[in-house]
Amino acid sequence: MTAVQNEIERRGSRIFELVDKHPQPLFSKAGLYQRLMALSMRDEQFKVQLFRFVDVLPSLRHSREIIGHLNEYFSDDGFGPFVGTGIRLARIVPWVSGPILRWNVSGMAHQFIAGKNSDDVIKTLRKRRSQKIGFTVDLLGEAVVSEADADEYAARYLDLLEKLARETKNWTDPLGKNSELFPVVNLSVKISALYSQINPADPADAIAHLAPKLRPLLRRAREVGAFINFDMESYAHKNTTLELFKTIFREEEFKNWPHAGIVIQAYLRDSEADLRDLIEWGRKRGTRFAVRLVKGAYWDYETTKSLQNGWDCPVYFQKPESDANFETLTRLLLENESIVTAAFGSHNIRSIAHAQAFADELGLDPSRFEFQLLYGMAGPIKRALVEMGYRVREYCPVGELLPGMAYLVRRLLENTSNEGFLRAKFAENVSAKELLRDPTELIKPAVAGIGDPGGSASADGKNSTSLDIASADVYRNSPLVNFAYKDSQEKMQGALREVRKRFGEKYPLVIGGEKVWTDQLTPSVNPSAPDEIVGYGSEAGIPEAERAVKAAREAFGKWSRTPFEERAHLLERAADIMERRRYELSAVEVFEVGKPWNEADGDIREAIDFCRFYAQQMRRLGRPKLTQRVPGEDSYHHYWPRGVTFVIAPWNFPIAILCGMASAGVVTGNTVIMKPSEQSIVCGAMLMQVFEEAGVPSGVLNFLSGHGSVIGAHLVDHKDVDLIAFTGSREVGLKIWESAGITRPGQRELKRVICEMGGKNAMIVDSDADVGEAVGYSIYSAFGFQGQKCSALSRLILLQDNYDRVMERLIPAAASLRVGNPEEPGIMVGPVIDEAAYRRILDYIEVGKSEATLAYQAKDLPPQGYFIPPTIFTDVKPNMRIAREEIFGPVLSVLKVRDLDEALEVANGSDYALTGGFFSRSPANIERVKAQLEAGNVYINRSCTGAIVGRHPFGGFKMSGSGTKAGGEDYLLNFLVPRVVTENTTRHGFAPEETPEYRDEFLPPQQ
Ligand SMILES: Cc1cc2nc3c(=O)[nH]c(=O)nc-3n(C[C@H](O)[C@H](O)[C@H](O)COP(=O)(O)OP(=O)(O)OC[C@H]3O[C@@H](n4cnc5c(N)ncnc54)[C@H](O)[C@@H]3O)c2cc1C
């Protein structure tokens, strides 16, 4: 054992001795809380239900609601006699049990919350002072969804600072040494509480808004001799927080002020680089600053989020890795003590003992750094540290119960986590020797697939071409670009610059592998700046349409007989090319259709996914499969392509939808004529380039830009077109549907139509919903990409109980949105597509004004471009035009209803059935809505937009579509004709024993 490990063990054992001298349970409060925690640690299902119940309780106003939820969450009798008795009692005397329960959960929350407000908290702080424990105070609050919320927060911080400064004027340093490094008043600030529109892609905007809100607080802190710490939150905000810190404390006014600190999270893989960078920054600045080192409070969130988005996970996967990194960073901090004051935020005695031992080795006086621990937890450790002569500060959250819930739930999770130190020590009595082990010895060698979002699928080979897998489940989506990285931001900026240089270029038609130029050119304009022409598309007329059909028909013979493996490879090559050209293609979308950065990237990602997913699906469908195993007879079910496919795509997902329909056609062995929307010709031309580079044979994919009313109508009616794949408006969709039903002379096949149309999507907000979440997601669903997604929210249905609470936050949230040119990184609402759309939406707004109440309309809009102000109408009734007709713009109708019955009636009382959503924390209501909401895609407690290929097969019914699901396992079947070939294999009573499950393809005959 090394000398350092020896010393750590010696010190750790001493802390354990002191801790055990005053035995105390894990948490300072005993009784119900202890028992609930013990049960949670034993039973994972109970833990989930308990946390969910704790989360919803503060929003329930009546005893009957509380009892109702209690029943729903704990109806399963497996939850032990203690809870069972409580529920039975509650059923008998609800008016008593409701308040008692609320009181008990309040008690739980108060275990971790030091006071309701600044007056309340001061009592706690005084008590701690007598125990020689300092404080840092943090303000709890609900998620900030508007600038009104953020301003209120900033004012509360200032008020808290004033009161604390006044009340603690005469307090002295508990150690009486080096007190100039550790002001008595210490405030912890969360930057996400101060600006509602932080976008990781745009740190400069965040800093521009945050700095003015912070300066008055910092100024005042400096005047009253207080300390301000920037807490660290989720990874998405990390770079912005660091950048903000470095920017503001380099300003003339603050550059000599030493009482600023920031948090570094050791669970992050890039934390060492960040800390080194901060230290270097501090040395250049020349003034001392502070760092609180923690492991990090968002481990579950970060791993889930990165798994969902296919991102490299920013946190370590093994707990000892975080512990070991904490020690590395501890050493780095203490070695640089001349410029940075260290605070160690941990309850882990090994981590604490290591810091003590290393400080000792460096000869640092214990009064020159501090240990910070959370209020309400690990009391004996705090006491032990004080007794050993160390500086201890407690992190004291202040706030109301409701806003405090998120914090409470995080603490509950942490304290009952399997891997946590506190649980091991206080609940499981793991030995001191075990708990003091060197974490580097506990790190297991990396195993592919463990915890690695990418690893698991490939490690077990499931993501291969095996035929019998539940393929959507193992399909691995292309990751979204993570714009939190500077590198991604720079690449996007670079792509925008490059694409701008190509403005005005001309793009040909592609027919039978030849580039075809026509006399007529259609300009495609930038909707943010209509005098800018992004590019010109050659305009096809009837002769070109005829040529395209001929080319496609000629190519069909060979392509339909090309093995599916080859066709699948073509799609995979196209996907790889789009991956390579990802930023460029996104930039084209920003200019041509006004997509914000992340929406444009989402579109390219979807196109890539369509290609790879359909390639995988084709492999599953391609080989003829035995229907039943019966002796003496083989029957193989298999598919043939239909023929010539005409793809008509919209502009709102200009590459993804075009690519989805065209790639499905191509991979199934059909030949395709693709017509992009007139408003997104350049995007269409880009997709054609991608397929050409991927090696699509002549005539298999033809690119025909032109007017829908001319070539569209001609090709829909054409006898040689066998299949039409359309996504667009209801008006055009219905015409196509009807027209395709007519059989023309010489027509060989019944035309198949895939018809995806619009929506009038509803979101219901239940009376117990999390209002912050419901508002945040509703705003995004209604106004993201200017409301121009067919999945966008247009009817927000609020239960009357919750109406005021939601509206109070909805309007300010809409008023805080960033509307502008989406070339800027953090814009959420850009221009609508063109002048016609602009006029039509404005007309609808006039209709709305005459029918309902205009509750909100944005004012400051860019002077040029097709910008429509985000608009909200209230007092909307189900029969009004704005509640029935698709507007396809940033206009939201709010409908108030009595109860969930009426909400469902209103939601379902629409011609459309595309997407629908529900916000609720009632398990019973959630189940009911899952079953009864009429929509092709039902989303619970999340936005109703953003379907992901394979994960959320997308498409609606009623007047929203013919019931197909893009990105689903059954989508390709729409492009295929099923066949079954049966052979009697018996000869004179003798039948072969073995019949293979799959056989080679029955390729269609040569045409
Ligand atoms: C005073 C104070 C201030 C704080 N401020 C912040 C802050 O600003 N931002 C913030 O994010 N957190 C903050 N925290 C919370 C802190 O991050 C957690 O309390 C802390 O992570 C618990 O660590 P520990 O050393 O006490 O316990 P331990 O039990 O030793 O560590 C638990 C931690 O290990 C990490 N972990 C768990 N499982 C794994 C795994 N499988 N792989 C890798 N790592 C894993 C997680 O970070 C987890 O929280 C603060 C804590 C304190 C005490």
GROMACS .gro file of N, CA, C and O in nm, residues 392-473:
model
  328
  392VAL      N    1  -1.645   2.384   0.710
  392VAL     CA    2  -1.760   2.313   0.654
  392VAL      C    3  -1.869   2.415   0.617
  392VAL      O    4  -1.898   2.506   0.695
  393ARG      N    5  -1.922   2.398   0.499
  393ARG     CA    6  -2.031   2.485   0.455
  393ARG      C    7  -2.147   2.397   0.408
  393ARG      O    8  -2.125   2.293   0.343
  394GLU      N    9  -2.267   2.441   0.442
  394GLU     CA   10  -2.383   2.362   0.404
  394GLU      C   11  -2.455   2.429   0.288
  394GLU      O   12  -2.470   2.551   0.285
  395TYR      N   13  -2.499   2.347   0.193
  395TYR     CA   14  -2.571   2.398   0.075
  395TYR      C   15  -2.719   2.397   0.111
  395TYR      O   16  -2.778   2.290   0.131
  396CYS      N   17  -2.778   2.516   0.123
  396CYS     CA   18  -2.913   2.527   0.178
  396CYS      C   19  -3.014   2.575   0.073
  396CYS      O   20  -3.021   2.694   0.042
  397PRO      N   21  -3.094   2.485   0.020
  397PRO     CA   22  -3.198   2.528  -0.075
  397PRO      C   23  -3.311   2.600  -0.003
  397PRO      O   24  -3.352   2.559   0.106
  398VAL      N   25  -3.359   2.707  -0.065
  398VAL     CA   26  -3.467   2.786  -0.007
  398VAL      C   27  -3.580   2.795  -0.109
  398VAL      O   28  -3.555   2.826  -0.225
  399GLY      N   29  -3.701   2.769  -0.063
  399GLY     CA   30  -3.812   2.786  -0.158
  399GLY      C   31  -3.937   2.715  -0.112
  399GLY      O   32  -3.939   2.644  -0.011
  400GLU      N   33  -4.042   2.733  -0.191
  400GLU     CA   34  -4.170   2.672  -0.160
  400GLU      C   35  -4.166   2.524  -0.198
  400GLU      O   36  -4.084   2.482  -0.279
  401LEU      N   37  -4.263   2.453  -0.141
  401LEU     CA   38  -4.268   2.310  -0.163
  401LEU      C   39  -4.282   2.273  -0.311
  401LEU      O   40  -4.210   2.189  -0.363
  402LEU      N   41  -4.376   2.340  -0.377
  402LEU     CA   42  -4.402   2.303  -0.515
  402LEU      C   43  -4.279   2.322  -0.605
  402LEU      O   44  -4.234   2.229  -0.671
  403PRO      N   45  -4.221   2.442  -0.602
  403PRO     CA   46  -4.101   2.457  -0.686
  403PRO      C   47  -3.988   2.367  -0.640
  403PRO      O   48  -3.901   2.331  -0.718
  404GLY      N   49  -3.992   2.328  -0.513
  404GLY     CA   50  -3.882   2.248  -0.460
  404GLY      C   51  -3.890   2.101  -0.498
  404GLY      O   52  -3.797   2.025  -0.474
  405MET      N   53  -4.001   2.062  -0.558
  405MET     CA   54  -4.020   1.919  -0.583
  405MET      C   55  -3.911   1.857  -0.670
  405MET      O   56  -3.865   1.748  -0.644
  406ALA      N   57  -3.874   1.929  -0.776
  406ALA     CA   58  -3.772   1.873  -0.866
  406ALA      C   59  -3.645   1.846  -0.787
  406ALA      O   60  -3.581   1.741  -0.802
  407TYR      N   61  -3.613   1.939  -0.699
  407TYR     CA   62  -3.492   1.924  -0.618
  407TYR      C   63  -3.507   1.805  -0.524
  407TYR      O   64  -3.418   1.722  -0.511
  408LEU      N   65  -3.623   1.798  -0.462
  408LEU     CA   66  -3.646   1.690  -0.366
  408LEU      C   67  -3.634   1.555  -0.435
  408LEU      O   68  -3.567   1.464  -0.386
  409VAL      N   69  -3.696   1.544  -0.551
  409VAL     CA   70  -3.693   1.415  -0.621
  409VAL      C   71  -3.548   1.378  -0.658
  409VAL      O   72  -3.507   1.264  -0.646
  410ARG      N   73  -3.469   1.478  -0.698
  410ARG     CA   74  -3.327   1.449  -0.729
  410ARG      C   75  -3.254   1.397  -0.606
  410ARG      O   76  -3.177   1.301  -0.613
  411ARG      N   77  -3.282   1.459  -0.492
  411ARG     CA   78  -3.216   1.414  -0.369
  411ARG      C   79  -3.260   1.272  -0.334
  411ARG      O   80  -3.181   1.190  -0.292
  412LEU      N   81  -3.390   1.247  -0.351
  412LEU     CA   82  -3.441   1.113  -0.318
  412LEU      C   83  -3.374   1.007  -0.405
  412LEU      O   84  -3.332   0.903  -0.357
  413LEU      N   85  -3.362   1.039  -0.533
  413LEU     CA   86  -3.299   0.944  -0.625
  413LEU      C   87  -3.155   0.918  -0.584
  413LEU      O   88  -3.109   0.804  -0.580
  414GLU      N   89  -3.087   1.027  -0.555
  414GLU     CA   90  -2.945   1.017  -0.522
  414GLU      C   91  -2.925   0.933  -0.396
  414GLU      O   92  -2.839   0.847  -0.390
  415ASN      N   93  -3.011   0.959  -0.297
  415ASN     CA   94  -2.990   0.894  -0.169
  415ASN      C   95  -3.028   0.748  -0.168
  415ASN      O   96  -2.989   0.673  -0.080
  416THR      N   97  -3.110   0.709  -0.264
  416THR     CA   98  -3.147   0.569  -0.266
  416THR      C   99  -3.078   0.497  -0.383
  416THR      O  100  -3.109   0.384  -0.412
  417SER      N  101  -2.986   0.568  -0.448
  417SER     CA  102  -2.919   0.505  -0.564
  417SER      C  103  -2.830   0.391  -0.517
  417SER      O  104  -2.768   0.398  -0.410
  418ASN      N  105  -2.827   0.287  -0.597
  418ASN     CA  106  -2.749   0.167  -0.562
  418ASN      C  107  -2.603   0.197  -0.539
  418ASN      O  108  -2.535   0.130  -0.464
  419GLU      N  109  -2.555   0.298  -0.614
  419GLU     CA  110  -2.410   0.318  -0.614
  419GLU      C  111  -2.365   0.424  -0.516
  419GLU      O  112  -2.247   0.450  -0.503
  420GLY      N  113  -2.458   0.490  -0.449
  420GLY     CA  114  -2.422   0.605  -0.365
  420GLY      C  115  -2.349   0.565  -0.238
  420GLY      O  116  -2.374   0.459  -0.180
  421PHE      N  117  -2.261   0.654  -0.196
  421PHE     CA  118  -2.184   0.630  -0.076
  421PHE      C  119  -2.274   0.626   0.048
  421PHE      O  120  -2.261   0.541   0.135
  422LEU      N  121  -2.367   0.722   0.056
  422LEU     CA  122  -2.448   0.734   0.177
  422LEU      C  123  -2.531   0.609   0.201
  422LEU      O  124  -2.544   0.561   0.312
  423ARG      N  125  -2.586   0.556   0.093
  423ARG     CA  126  -2.665   0.435   0.107
  423ARG      C  127  -2.576   0.320   0.157
  423ARG      O  128  -2.614   0.245   0.246
  424ALA      N  129  -2.458   0.309   0.096
  424ALA     CA  130  -2.367   0.201   0.135
  424ALA      C  131  -2.330   0.211   0.283
  424ALA      O  132  -2.332   0.113   0.356
  425LYS      N  133  -2.303   0.333   0.326
  425LYS     CA  134  -2.256   0.348   0.463
  425LYS      C  135  -2.371   0.338   0.564
  425LYS      O  136  -2.366   0.263   0.661
  426PHE      N  137  -2.476   0.417   0.539
  426PHE     CA  138  -2.577   0.432   0.642
  426PHE      C  139  -2.692   0.331   0.631
  426PHE      O  140  -2.759   0.305   0.728
  427ALA      N  141  -2.717   0.281   0.511
  427ALA     CA  142  -2.829   0.188   0.498
  427ALA      C  143  -2.782   0.045   0.487
  427ALA      O  144  -2.851  -0.047   0.525
  428GLU      N  145  -2.661   0.026   0.434
  428GLU     CA  146  -2.618  -0.111   0.410
  428GLU      C  147  -2.499  -0.152   0.495
  428GLU      O  148  -2.451  -0.265   0.485
  429ASN      N  149  -2.452  -0.058   0.577
  429ASN     CA  150  -2.342  -0.087   0.670
  429ASN      C  151  -2.221  -0.153   0.606
  429ASN      O  152  -2.163  -0.246   0.661
  430VAL      N  153  -2.185  -0.107   0.488
  430VAL     CA  154  -2.064  -0.157   0.424
  430VAL      C  155  -1.945  -0.115   0.512
  430VAL      O  156  -1.946  -0.006   0.570
  431SER      N  157  -1.842  -0.201   0.519
  431SER     CA  158  -1.733  -0.173   0.615
  431SER      C  159  -1.650  -0.051   0.572
  431SER      O  160  -1.641  -0.019   0.453
  432ALA      N  161  -1.588   0.012   0.672
  432ALA     CA  162  -1.505   0.129   0.646
  432ALA      C  163  -1.392   0.091   0.550
  432ALA      O  164  -1.359   0.165   0.458
  433LYS      N  165  -1.337  -0.025   0.569
  433LYS     CA  166  -1.224  -0.067   0.486
  433LYS      C  167  -1.265  -0.071   0.338
  433LYS      O  168  -1.194  -0.020   0.251
  434GLU      N  169  -1.382  -0.128   0.316
  434GLU     CA  170  -1.433  -0.137   0.179
  434GLU      C  171  -1.459   0.002   0.121
  434GLU      O  172  -1.424   0.033   0.008
  435LEU      N  173  -1.517   0.086   0.203
  435LEU     CA  174  -1.556   0.220   0.155
  435LEU      C  175  -1.435   0.310   0.132
  435LEU      O  176  -1.444   0.410   0.062
  436LEU      N  177  -1.321   0.273   0.191
  436LEU     CA  178  -1.202   0.358   0.176
  436LEU      C  179  -1.108   0.307   0.066
  436LEU      O  180  -0.998   0.359   0.050
  437ARG      N  181  -1.152   0.209  -0.008
  437ARG     CA  182  -1.063   0.153  -0.112
  437ARG      C  183  -1.033   0.256  -0.221
  437ARG      O  184  -1.114   0.344  -0.251
  438ASP      N  185  -0.915   0.239  -0.280
  438ASP     CA  186  -0.874   0.329  -0.388
  438ASP      C  187  -0.966   0.305  -0.509
  438ASP      O  188  -0.972   0.194  -0.561
  439PRO      N  189  -1.037   0.407  -0.555
  439PRO     CA  190  -1.132   0.384  -0.666
  439PRO      C  191  -1.066   0.334  -0.792
  439PRO      O  192  -1.129   0.261  -0.871
  440THR      N  193  -0.939   0.367  -0.813
  440THR     CA  194  -0.876   0.321  -0.938
  440THR      C  195  -0.868   0.168  -0.942
  440THR      O  196  -0.867   0.108  -1.049
  441GLU      N  197  -0.864   0.107  -0.823
  441GLU     CA  198  -0.859  -0.041  -0.819
  441GLU      C  199  -0.994  -0.102  -0.855
  441GLU      O  200  -1.004  -0.220  -0.885
  442LEU      N  201  -1.098  -0.021  -0.844
  442LEU     CA  202  -1.233  -0.076  -0.864
  442LEU      C  203  -1.285  -0.059  -1.007
  442LEU      O  204  -1.391  -0.108  -1.042
  443ILE      N  205  -1.207   0.013  -1.088
  443ILE     CA  206  -1.252   0.036  -1.226
  443ILE      C  207  -1.234  -0.091  -1.306
  443ILE      O  208  -1.125  -0.149  -1.309
  444LYS      N  209  -1.342  -0.134  -1.368
  444LYS     CA  210  -1.333  -0.258  -1.447
  444LYS      C  211  -1.285  -0.223  -1.587
  444LYS      O  212  -1.313  -0.113  -1.636
  445PRO      N  213  -1.216  -0.316  -1.653
  445PRO     CA  214  -1.175  -0.287  -1.791
  445PRO      C  215  -1.300  -0.260  -1.875
  445PRO      O  216  -1.405  -0.320  -1.851
  446ALA      N  217  -1.287  -0.170  -1.973
  446ALA     CA  218  -1.404  -0.134  -2.054
  446ALA      C  219  -1.458  -0.256  -2.127
  446ALA      O  220  -1.382  -0.334  -2.184
  447VAL      N  221  -1.588  -0.276  -2.121
  447VAL     CA  222  -1.651  -0.386  -2.194
  447VAL      C  223  -1.740  -0.322  -2.299
  447VAL      O  224  -1.823  -0.240  -2.268
  448ALA      N  225  -1.720  -0.361  -2.425
  448ALA     CA  226  -1.802  -0.302  -2.532
  448ALA      C  227  -1.948  -0.329  -2.500
  448ALA      O  228  -1.985  -0.440  -2.467
  449GLY      N  229  -2.026  -0.227  -2.510
  449GLY     CA  230  -2.169  -0.247  -2.492
  449GLY      C  231  -2.219  -0.209  -2.355
  449GLY      O  232  -2.333  -0.172  -2.341
  450ILE      N  233  -2.132  -0.213  -2.251
  450ILE     CA  234  -2.184  -0.181  -2.118
  450ILE      C  235  -2.204  -0.031  -2.108
  450ILE      O  236  -2.110   0.046  -2.115
  451GLY      N  237  -2.328   0.003  -2.096
  451GLY     CA  238  -2.361   0.143  -2.077
  451GLY      C  239  -2.335   0.228  -2.201
  451GLY      O  240  -2.366   0.345  -2.204
  452ASP      N  241  -2.278   0.171  -2.300
  452ASP     CA  242  -2.243   0.250  -2.416
  452ASP      C  243  -2.360   0.245  -2.513
  452ASP      O  244  -2.398   0.140  -2.562
  453PRO      N  245  -2.418   0.362  -2.539
  453PRO     CA  246  -2.537   0.363  -2.622
  453PRO      C  247  -2.515   0.293  -2.756
  453PRO      O  248  -2.602   0.228  -2.808
  454GLY      N  249  -2.396   0.308  -2.809
  454GLY     CA  250  -2.371   0.248  -2.939
  454GLY      C  251  -2.331   0.103  -2.928
  454GLY      O  252  -2.350   0.024  -3.019
  455GLY      N  253  -2.274   0.068  -2.815
  455GLY     CA  254  -2.211  -0.062  -2.806
  455GLY      C  255  -2.304  -0.180  -2.803
  455GLY      O  256  -2.278  -0.281  -2.864
  456SER      N  257  -2.417  -0.165  -2.735
  456SER     CA  258  -2.496  -0.284  -2.707
  456SER      C  259  -2.548  -0.351  -2.834
  456SER      O  260  -2.545  -0.472  -2.846
  457ALA      N  261  -2.593  -0.271  -2.929
  457ALA     CA  262  -2.653  -0.331  -3.046
  457ALA      C  263  -2.550  -0.411  -3.124
  457ALA      O  264  -2.574  -0.523  -3.165
  458SER      N  265  -2.431  -0.352  -3.140
  458SER     CA  266  -2.334  -0.421  -3.221
  458SER      C  267  -2.268  -0.535  -3.146
  458SER      O  268  -2.234  -0.636  -3.204
  459ALA      N  269  -2.256  -0.519  -3.014
  459ALA     CA  270  -2.184  -0.621  -2.938
  459ALA      C  271  -2.252  -0.758  -2.948
  459ALA      O  272  -2.187  -0.860  -2.958
  460ASP      N  273  -2.384  -0.760  -2.949
  460ASP     CA  274  -2.448  -0.890  -2.956
  460ASP      C  275  -2.491  -0.925  -3.099
  460ASP      O  276  -2.563  -1.021  -3.122
  461GLY      N  277  -2.447  -0.844  -3.192
  461GLY     CA  278  -2.472  -0.876  -3.331
  461GLY      C  279  -2.616  -0.856  -3.376
  461GLY      O  280  -2.653  -0.889  -3.487
  462LYS      N  281  -2.700  -0.799  -3.289
  462LYS     CA  282  -2.841  -0.789  -3.324
  462LYS      C  283  -2.867  -0.689  -3.435
  462LYS      O  284  -2.965  -0.699  -3.505
  463ASN      N  285  -2.778  -0.592  -3.447
  463ASN     CA  286  -2.804  -0.488  -3.545
  463ASN      C  287  -2.756  -0.531  -3.684
  463ASN      O  288  -2.728  -0.450  -3.769
  464SER      N  289  -2.747  -0.659  -3.703
  464SER     CA  290  -2.697  -0.709  -3.830
  464SER      C  291  -2.813  -0.735  -3.925
  464SER      O  292  -2.920  -0.680  -3.910
  465THR      N  293  -2.792  -0.823  -4.019
  465THR     CA  294  -2.897  -0.843  -4.119
  465THR      C  295  -2.979  -0.968  -4.090
  465THR      O  296  -3.049  -1.017  -4.176
  466SER      N  297  -2.971  -1.016  -3.969
  466SER     CA  298  -3.049  -1.134  -3.934
  466SER      C  299  -3.197  -1.112  -3.968
  466SER      O  300  -3.248  -1.002  -3.959
  467LEU      N  301  -3.263  -1.219  -4.009
  467LEU     CA  302  -3.397  -1.200  -4.066
  467LEU      C  303  -3.510  -1.197  -3.964
  467LEU      O  304  -3.614  -1.138  -3.988
  468ASP      N  305  -3.491  -1.261  -3.851
  468ASP     CA  306  -3.605  -1.278  -3.762
  468ASP      C  307  -3.605  -1.185  -3.642
  468ASP      O  308  -3.670  -1.211  -3.543
  469ILE      N  309  -3.531  -1.077  -3.652
  469ILE     CA  310  -3.523  -0.990  -3.536
  469ILE      C  311  -3.638  -0.891  -3.537
  469ILE      O  312  -3.694  -0.860  -3.640
  470ALA      N  313  -3.673  -0.840  -3.419
  470ALA     CA  314  -3.770  -0.730  -3.411
  470ALA      C  315  -3.693  -0.606  -3.451
  470ALA      O  316  -3.638  -0.535  -3.370
  471SER      N  317  -3.685  -0.580  -3.580
  471SER     CA  318  -3.581  -0.492  -3.630
  471SER      C  319  -3.590  -0.347  -3.585
  471SER      O  320  -3.490  -0.283  -3.564
  472ALA      N  321  -3.712  -0.294  -3.571
  472ALA     CA  322  -3.720  -0.153  -3.531
  472ALA      C  323  -3.654  -0.135  -3.395
  472ALA      O  324  -3.596  -0.032  -3.366
  473ASP      N  325  -3.665  -0.237  -3.313
  473ASP     CA  326  -3.611  -0.227  -3.178
  473ASP      C  327  -3.460  -0.223  -3.175
  473ASP      O  328  -3.400  -0.164  -3.086
   0.00000   0.00000   0.00000
